[in-house]
Amino acid sequence: MKLSKNPIQSADSERETIIQKQIHALRKEITDWVFRDSSLNQNKKEIILRTNTSANFFEHFVLKRTDVSAIDSRLKFFSLSSERLEKLYELQPTRTTFQKQTFLIRKAIVYLDTMHLIAQRLSSIAKSKDIGERKDLQLEVTILIDEVNRIVSLAEYNNFRLFEGDFAKNSRVASMWFINEKNGELFQVYLATMTARSLGLTSSNGNPLTLSSPILFQKKIEEAISKITEERNRMQSVLN
């Protein structure tokens, strides 16, 4: 029998719809600003981005014309993540314990998939032939690495952060246990730390990778892709 949608999840789905509409409107606003007659508008534009429908989740920055491509890249990934979460909230019931377990893992996979796509984009930037001529590429790198941390900061289930290390194998903070649906036995589920720093996308002092050494940059990105892929495969194995 098909279960009816959980009303709480419906509210979450609506939240993601609001976020997507905001991003769509913002991208259109930026495009209109860029292509309008340059004599009629300034070279800078104030942007306010709502990253969550809860209070105080806003980002404020001043956009330059040279920054548009980098900002739009982030907005694309932001929108993609929100769109996939919206579908998950609509399609995945969370009435039983087993359904909640499945939902948590699938939600984690949505975030991991977005991080993987971001890492792939960073990899393609490293291979760009005009890397030394385009300053906006370094800006895009910095912005996308920041987007990874934004994802990690919002990736949660019942107010528990999924990828900040609380549920990693070496964590002394918390543990997560699932029930095997077939035999009723308990088994522990680990969630690796997936911050930009843990993925090697920032230095120990928090500075993002730079394109000053493309070979080293590419090596770091490949390592990050490998870590994300490994974690994604582990999460999928829990579902299987």
GROMACS .gro file of N, CA and C in nm, residues 24-151:
model
  384
   24HIS      N    1   1.651   3.101  -0.922
   24HIS     CA    2   1.612   3.127  -1.061
   24HIS      C    3   1.594   3.278  -1.083
   25ALA      N    4   1.527   3.343  -0.990
   25ALA     CA    5   1.504   3.487  -1.001
   25ALA      C    6   1.635   3.565  -0.993
   26LEU      N    7   1.724   3.520  -0.905
   26LEU     CA    8   1.852   3.588  -0.888
   26LEU      C    9   1.939   3.574  -1.012
   27ARG      N   10   1.942   3.454  -1.071
   27ARG     CA   11   2.022   3.433  -1.192
   27ARG      C   12   1.968   3.519  -1.307
   28LYS      N   13   1.837   3.530  -1.316
   28LYS     CA   14   1.778   3.614  -1.421
   28LYS      C   15   1.811   3.761  -1.396
   29GLU      N   16   1.805   3.801  -1.271
   29GLU     CA   17   1.836   3.939  -1.235
   29GLU      C   18   1.981   3.973  -1.272
   30ILE      N   19   2.071   3.880  -1.245
   30ILE     CA   20   2.213   3.902  -1.277
   30ILE      C   21   2.234   3.907  -1.428
   31THR      N   22   2.167   3.816  -1.500
   31THR     CA   23   2.179   3.814  -1.646
   31THR      C   24   2.129   3.944  -1.707
   32ASP      N   25   2.015   3.990  -1.659
   32ASP     CA   26   1.959   4.117  -1.708
   32ASP      C   27   2.054   4.233  -1.680
   33TRP      N   28   2.115   4.230  -1.564
   33TRP     CA   29   2.209   4.336  -1.525
   33TRP      C   30   2.332   4.337  -1.616
   34VAL      N   31   2.381   4.217  -1.649
   34VAL     CA   32   2.501   4.206  -1.732
   34VAL      C   33   2.476   4.252  -1.874
   35PHE      N   34   2.363   4.211  -1.931
   35PHE     CA   35   2.338   4.237  -2.072
   35PHE      C   36   2.266   4.368  -2.100
   36ARG      N   37   2.226   4.438  -1.995
   36ARG     CA   38   2.167   4.569  -2.014
   36ARG      C   39   2.274   4.665  -2.066
   37ASP      N   40   2.235   4.769  -2.134
   37ASP     CA   41   2.329   4.869  -2.186
   37ASP      C   42   2.423   4.914  -2.075
   38SER      N   43   2.553   4.892  -2.094
   38SER     CA   44   2.651   4.920  -1.990
   38SER      C   45   2.651   5.066  -1.946
   39SER      N   46   2.604   5.155  -2.032
   39SER     CA   47   2.603   5.297  -1.996
   39SER      C   48   2.494   5.329  -1.895
   40LEU      N   49   2.404   5.233  -1.875
   40LEU     CA   50   2.291   5.258  -1.787
   40LEU      C   51   2.307   5.197  -1.648
   41ASN      N   52   2.410   5.116  -1.629
   41ASN     CA   53   2.423   5.056  -1.498
   41ASN      C   54   2.567   5.053  -1.449
   42GLN      N   55   2.583   5.033  -1.321
   42GLN     CA   56   2.714   5.037  -1.257
   42GLN      C   57   2.789   4.905  -1.279
   43ASN      N   58   2.917   4.906  -1.243
   43ASN     CA   59   3.000   4.787  -1.259
   43ASN      C   60   2.990   4.693  -1.140
   44LYS      N   61   2.915   4.733  -1.038
   44LYS     CA   62   2.898   4.649  -0.920
   44LYS      C   63   2.749   4.639  -0.887
   45LYS      N   64   2.714   4.525  -0.828
   45LYS     CA   65   2.573   4.504  -0.793
   45LYS      C   66   2.566   4.434  -0.658
   46GLU      N   67   2.481   4.483  -0.571
   46GLU     CA   68   2.462   4.423  -0.439
   46GLU      C   69   2.372   4.301  -0.452
   47ILE      N   70   2.417   4.191  -0.394
   47ILE     CA   71   2.344   4.065  -0.402
   47ILE      C   72   2.314   4.013  -0.261
   48ILE      N   73   2.192   3.968  -0.240
   48ILE     CA   74   2.155   3.902  -0.116
   48ILE      C   75   2.101   3.764  -0.152
   49LEU      N   76   2.169   3.661  -0.104
   49LEU     CA   77   2.132   3.523  -0.136
   49LEU      C   78   2.080   3.454  -0.010
   50ARG      N   79   1.960   3.404  -0.018
   50ARG     CA   80   1.901   3.332   0.095
   50ARG      C   81   1.939   3.185   0.082
   51THR      N   82   2.017   3.134   0.175
   51THR     CA   83   2.066   2.997   0.168
   51THR      C   84   1.978   2.898   0.242
   52ASN      N   85   1.882   2.950   0.317
   52ASN     CA   86   1.790   2.865   0.392
   52ASN      C   87   1.668   2.950   0.425
   53THR      N   88   1.551   2.888   0.433
   53THR     CA   89   1.431   2.965   0.462
   53THR      C   90   1.420   3.002   0.609
   54SER      N   91   1.506   2.946   0.693
   54SER     CA   92   1.508   2.985   0.833
   54SER      C   93   1.567   3.126   0.845
   55ALA      N   94   1.541   3.188   0.958
   55ALA     CA   95   1.589   3.325   0.978
   55ALA      C   96   1.741   3.330   0.982
   56ASN      N   97   1.796   3.442   0.934
   56ASN     CA   98   1.939   3.472   0.942
   56ASN      C   99   2.028   3.387   0.853
   57PHE      N  100   1.970   3.314   0.758
   57PHE     CA  101   2.050   3.237   0.664
   57PHE      C  102   2.060   3.315   0.533
   58PHE      N  103   2.138   3.422   0.537
   58PHE     CA  104   2.155   3.507   0.420
   58PHE      C  105   2.304   3.529   0.395
   59GLU      N  106   2.337   3.542   0.268
   59GLU     CA  107   2.472   3.582   0.230
   59GLU      C  108   2.463   3.714   0.154
   60HIS      N  109   2.544   3.807   0.193
   60HIS     CA  110   2.542   3.939   0.128
   60HIS      C  111   2.679   3.965   0.067
   61PHE      N  112   2.682   4.000  -0.060
   61PHE     CA  113   2.809   4.032  -0.125
   61PHE      C  114   2.785   4.129  -0.239
   62VAL      N  115   2.893   4.193  -0.281
   62VAL     CA  116   2.888   4.288  -0.392
   62VAL      C  117   2.945   4.218  -0.515
   63LEU      N  118   2.864   4.208  -0.618
   63LEU     CA  119   2.901   4.137  -0.740
   63LEU      C  120   2.962   4.232  -0.842
   64LYS      N  121   3.080   4.196  -0.891
   64LYS     CA  122   3.143   4.271  -1.000
   64LYS      C  123   3.111   4.200  -1.132
   65ARG      N  124   3.120   4.274  -1.240
   65ARG     CA  125   3.091   4.214  -1.371
   65ARG      C  126   3.186   4.098  -1.401
   66THR      N  127   3.310   4.110  -1.356
   66THR     CA  128   3.407   4.004  -1.381
   66THR      C  129   3.382   3.880  -1.296
   67ASP      N  130   3.292   3.891  -1.197
   67ASP     CA  131   3.265   3.779  -1.106
   67ASP      C  132   3.144   3.696  -1.147
   68VAL      N  133   3.073   3.740  -1.249
   68VAL     CA  134   2.943   3.681  -1.280
   68VAL      C  135   2.952   3.531  -1.309
   69SER      N  136   3.048   3.490  -1.389
   69SER     CA  137   3.061   3.349  -1.426
   69SER      C  138   3.084   3.262  -1.303
   70ALA      N  139   3.170   3.308  -1.213
   70ALA     CA  140   3.201   3.231  -1.092
   70ALA      C  141   3.079   3.219  -1.001
   71ILE      N  142   3.008   3.329  -0.983
   71ILE     CA  143   2.888   3.328  -0.898
   71ILE      C  144   2.781   3.238  -0.958
   72ASP      N  145   2.763   3.246  -1.089
   72ASP     CA  146   2.661   3.165  -1.154
   72ASP      C  147   2.692   3.017  -1.141
   73SER      N  148   2.820   2.982  -1.143
   73SER     CA  149   2.859   2.843  -1.126
   73SER      C  150   2.812   2.790  -0.990
   74ARG      N  151   2.830   2.871  -0.887
   74ARG     CA  152   2.785   2.830  -0.754
   74ARG      C  153   2.633   2.818  -0.748
   75LEU      N  154   2.565   2.913  -0.807
   75LEU     CA  155   2.419   2.910  -0.805
   75LEU      C  156   2.364   2.786  -0.875
   76LYS      N  157   2.432   2.741  -0.979
   76LYS     CA  158   2.388   2.620  -1.050
   76LYS      C  159   2.392   2.499  -0.957
   77PHE      N  160   2.503   2.484  -0.884
   77PHE     CA  161   2.516   2.370  -0.793
   77PHE      C  162   2.420   2.383  -0.675
   78PHE      N  163   2.402   2.503  -0.628
   78PHE     CA  164   2.308   2.529  -0.519
   78PHE      C  165   2.168   2.486  -0.562
   79SER      N  166   2.129   2.525  -0.681
   79SER     CA  167   1.996   2.492  -0.733
   79SER      C  168   1.981   2.343  -0.755
   80LEU      N  169   2.086   2.279  -0.807
   80LEU     CA  170   2.081   2.135  -0.833
   80LEU      C  171   2.060   2.056  -0.705
   81SER      N  172   2.133   2.091  -0.601
   81SER     CA  173   2.119   2.024  -0.473
   81SER      C  174   1.977   2.042  -0.418
   82SER      N  175   1.926   2.163  -0.427
   82SER     CA  176   1.791   2.192  -0.377
   82SER      C  177   1.685   2.115  -0.455
   83GLU      N  178   1.704   2.107  -0.586
   83GLU     CA  179   1.608   2.035  -0.671
   83GLU      C  180   1.602   1.887  -0.634
   84ARG      N  181   1.717   1.827  -0.611
   84ARG     CA  182   1.722   1.684  -0.577
   84ARG      C  183   1.666   1.658  -0.438
   85LEU      N  184   1.690   1.750  -0.347
   85LEU     CA  185   1.632   1.736  -0.213
   85LEU      C  186   1.480   1.746  -0.218
   86GLU      N  187   1.431   1.837  -0.300
   86GLU     CA  188   1.287   1.853  -0.315
   86GLU      C  189   1.222   1.723  -0.360
   87LYS      N  190   1.282   1.657  -0.459
   87LYS     CA  191   1.228   1.531  -0.509
   87LYS      C  192   1.234   1.422  -0.402
   88LEU      N  193   1.343   1.422  -0.326
   88LEU     CA  194   1.356   1.322  -0.219
   88LEU      C  195   1.248   1.341  -0.115
   89TYR      N  196   1.223   1.464  -0.073
   89TYR     CA  197   1.120   1.492   0.026
   89TYR      C  198   0.982   1.448  -0.024
   90GLU      N  199   0.959   1.463  -0.153
   90GLU     CA  200   0.829   1.429  -0.211
   90GLU      C  201   0.809   1.278  -0.225
   91LEU      N  202   0.916   1.206  -0.257
   91LEU     CA  203   0.903   1.065  -0.294
   91LEU      C  204   0.935   0.966  -0.182
   92GLN      N  205   1.018   1.006  -0.086
   92GLN     CA  206   1.061   0.912   0.016
   92GLN      C  207   0.977   0.926   0.143
   93PRO      N  208   0.894   0.827   0.174
   93PRO     CA  209   0.815   0.833   0.299
   93PRO      C  210   0.907   0.815   0.420
   94THR      N  211   0.865   0.867   0.532
   94THR     CA  212   0.946   0.856   0.655
   94THR      C  213   0.857   0.818   0.774
   95ARG      N  214   0.769   0.724   0.749
   95ARG     CA  215   0.676   0.685   0.856
   95ARG      C  216   0.737   0.582   0.949
   96THR      N  217   0.804   0.482   0.893
   96THR     CA  218   0.862   0.375   0.975
   96THR      C  219   1.011   0.402   1.000
   97THR      N  220   1.066   0.328   1.095
   97THR     CA  221   1.208   0.341   1.125
   97THR      C  222   1.294   0.310   1.003
   98PHE      N  223   1.256   0.205   0.930
   98PHE     CA  224   1.334   0.166   0.812
   98PHE      C  225   1.327   0.273   0.703
   99GLN      N  226   1.211   0.334   0.687
   99GLN     CA  227   1.197   0.442   0.589
   99GLN      C  228   1.282   0.563   0.628
  100LYS      N  229   1.287   0.591   0.757
  100LYS     CA  230   1.369   0.703   0.805
  100LYS      C  231   1.517   0.676   0.781
  101GLN      N  232   1.558   0.551   0.803
  101GLN     CA  233   1.697   0.514   0.776
  101GLN      C  234   1.731   0.534   0.629
  102THR      N  235   1.641   0.488   0.543
  102THR     CA  236   1.661   0.502   0.399
  102THR      C  237   1.666   0.649   0.360
  103PHE      N  238   1.578   0.727   0.418
  103PHE     CA  239   1.575   0.870   0.387
  103PHE      C  240   1.706   0.937   0.424
  104LEU      N  241   1.758   0.907   0.542
  104LEU     CA  242   1.882   0.968   0.587
  104LEU      C  243   1.996   0.938   0.489
  105ILE      N  244   2.008   0.812   0.449
  105ILE     CA  245   2.116   0.773   0.358
  105ILE      C  246   2.098   0.839   0.222
  106ARG      N  247   1.976   0.842   0.172
  106ARG     CA  248   1.953   0.904   0.041
  106ARG      C  249   1.977   1.054   0.045
  107LYS      N  250   1.946   1.114   0.158
  107LYS     CA  251   1.974   1.257   0.173
  107LYS      C  252   2.125   1.281   0.172
  108ALA      N  253   2.198   1.195   0.242
  108ALA     CA  254   2.343   1.206   0.242
  108ALA      C  255   2.399   1.191   0.101
  109ILE      N  256   2.341   1.099   0.024
  109ILE     CA  257   2.387   1.076  -0.113
  109ILE      C  258   2.362   1.197  -0.201
  110VAL      N  259   2.250   1.266  -0.181
  110VAL     CA  260   2.221   1.388  -0.258
  110VAL      C  261   2.334   1.489  -0.237
  111TYR      N  262   2.372   1.509  -0.113
  111TYR     CA  263   2.479   1.605  -0.084
  111TYR      C  264   2.613   1.559  -0.143
  112LEU      N  265   2.641   1.429  -0.130
  112LEU     CA  266   2.766   1.376  -0.184
  112LEU      C  267   2.772   1.389  -0.335
  113ASP      N  268   2.658   1.365  -0.401
  113ASP     CA  269   2.654   1.379  -0.547
  113ASP      C  270   2.684   1.523  -0.589
  114THR      N  271   2.630   1.619  -0.516
  114THR     CA  272   2.657   1.759  -0.548
  114THR      C  273   2.804   1.792  -0.526
  115MET      N  274   2.860   1.744  -0.416
  115MET     CA  275   3.002   1.768  -0.390
  115MET      C  276   3.089   1.704  -0.498
  116HIS      N  277   3.048   1.587  -0.545
  116HIS     CA  278   3.123   1.520  -0.652
  116HIS      C  279   3.121   1.603  -0.780
  117LEU      N  280   3.006   1.658  -0.813
  117LEU     CA  281   2.994   1.741  -0.933
  117LEU      C  282   3.078   1.869  -0.920
  118ILE      N  283   3.080   1.925  -0.800
  118ILE     CA  284   3.163   2.043  -0.777
  118ILE      C  285   3.311   2.008  -0.797
  119ALA      N  286   3.352   1.894  -0.742
  119ALA     CA  287   3.491   1.851  -0.758
  119ALA      C  288   3.525   1.826  -0.905
  120GLN      N  289   3.429   1.772  -0.980
  120GLN     CA  290   3.451   1.751  -1.123
  120GLN      C  291   3.469   1.884  -1.195
  121ARG      N  292   3.392   1.983  -1.155
  121ARG     CA  293   3.406   2.117  -1.214
  121ARG      C  294   3.543   2.175  -1.180
  122LEU      N  295   3.588   2.157  -1.058
  122LEU     CA  296   3.720   2.205  -1.019
  122LEU      C  297   3.829   2.136  -1.101
  123SER      N  298   3.808   2.009  -1.128
  123SER     CA  299   3.903   1.934  -1.211
  123SER      C  300   3.910   1.990  -1.352
  124SER      N  301   3.795   2.024  -1.408
  124SER     CA  302   3.792   2.079  -1.544
  124SER      C  303   3.857   2.217  -1.548
  125ILE      N  304   3.843   2.293  -1.440
  125ILE     CA  305   3.909   2.424  -1.433
  125ILE      C  306   4.061   2.406  -1.437
  126ALA      N  307   4.110   2.305  -1.364
  126ALA     CA  308   4.254   2.280  -1.360
  126ALA      C  309   4.311   2.247  -1.497
  127LYS      N  310   4.227   2.192  -1.583
  127LYS     CA  311   4.271   2.152  -1.717
  127LYS      C  312   4.249   2.262  -1.821
  128SER      N  313   4.195   2.375  -1.777
  128SER     CA  314   4.167   2.484  -1.870
  128SER      C  315   4.296   2.541  -1.928
  129LYS      N  316   4.295   2.568  -2.057
  129LYS     CA  317   4.414   2.618  -2.126
  129LYS      C  318   4.445   2.764  -2.093
  130ASP      N  319   4.343   2.840  -2.057
  130ASP     CA  320   4.365   2.982  -2.029
  130ASP      C  321   4.363   3.013  -1.879
  131ILE      N  322   4.415   2.917  -1.803
  131ILE     CA  323   4.411   2.929  -1.657
  131ILE      C  324   4.486   3.054  -1.608
  132GLY      N  325   4.595   3.089  -1.673
  132GLY     CA  326   4.674   3.202  -1.628
  132GLY      C  327   4.619   3.336  -1.670
  133GLU      N  328   4.526   3.335  -1.763
  133GLU     CA  329   4.473   3.460  -1.817
  133GLU      C  330   4.340   3.501  -1.755
  134ARG      N  331   4.273   3.406  -1.694
  134ARG     CA  332   4.139   3.435  -1.641
  134ARG      C  333   4.139   3.434  -1.489
  135LYS      N  334   4.132   3.553  -1.431
  135LYS     CA  335   4.128   3.565  -1.285
  135LYS      C  336   3.997   3.511  -1.228
  136ASP      N  337   3.893   3.510  -1.312
  136ASP     CA  338   3.764   3.463  -1.262
  136ASP      C  339   3.766   3.314  -1.231
  137LEU      N  340   3.862   3.239  -1.290
  137LEU     CA  341   3.871   3.095  -1.261
  137LEU      C  342   3.914   3.071  -1.117
  138GLN      N  343   4.012   3.149  -1.069
  138GLN     CA  344   4.052   3.135  -0.929
  138GLN      C  345   3.937   3.175  -0.837
  139LEU      N  346   3.864   3.277  -0.874
  139LEU     CA  347   3.748   3.316  -0.795
  139LEU      C  348   3.645   3.204  -0.791
  140GLU      N  349   3.623   3.140  -0.906
  140GLU     CA  350   3.527   3.029  -0.910
  140GLU      C  351   3.573   2.914  -0.820
  141VAL      N  352   3.703   2.885  -0.822
  141VAL     CA  353   3.758   2.782  -0.735
  141VAL      C  354   3.727   2.814  -0.589
  142THR      N  355   3.757   2.936  -0.549
  142THR     CA  356   3.734   2.978  -0.411
  142THR      C  357   3.587   2.969  -0.373
  143ILE      N  358   3.501   3.013  -0.462
  143ILE     CA  359   3.357   3.013  -0.436
  143ILE      C  360   3.302   2.871  -0.427
  144LEU      N  361   3.349   2.782  -0.515
  144LEU     CA  362   3.299   2.645  -0.513
  144LEU      C  363   3.349   2.568  -0.391
  145ILE      N  364   3.470   2.597  -0.348
  145ILE     CA  365   3.520   2.535  -0.225
  145ILE      C  366   3.437   2.583  -0.106
  146ASP      N  367   3.401   2.709  -0.107
  146ASP     CA  368   3.313   2.763  -0.003
  146ASP      C  369   3.176   2.697  -0.009
  147GLU      N  370   3.131   2.664  -0.130
  147GLU     CA  371   3.002   2.597  -0.145
  147GLU      C  372   3.004   2.457  -0.084
  148VAL      N  373   3.118   2.389  -0.093
  148VAL     CA  374   3.132   2.258  -0.028
  148VAL      C  375   3.108   2.273   0.122
  149ASN      N  376   3.169   2.373   0.182
  149ASN     CA  377   3.150   2.394   0.326
  149ASN      C  378   3.008   2.436   0.359
  150ARG      N  379   2.944   2.511   0.269
  150ARG     CA  380   2.804   2.548   0.292
  150ARG      C  381   2.717   2.423   0.293
  151ILE      N  382   2.742   2.332   0.200
  151ILE     CA  383   2.666   2.207   0.194
  151ILE      C  384   2.683   2.130   0.323
   0.00000   0.00000   0.00000
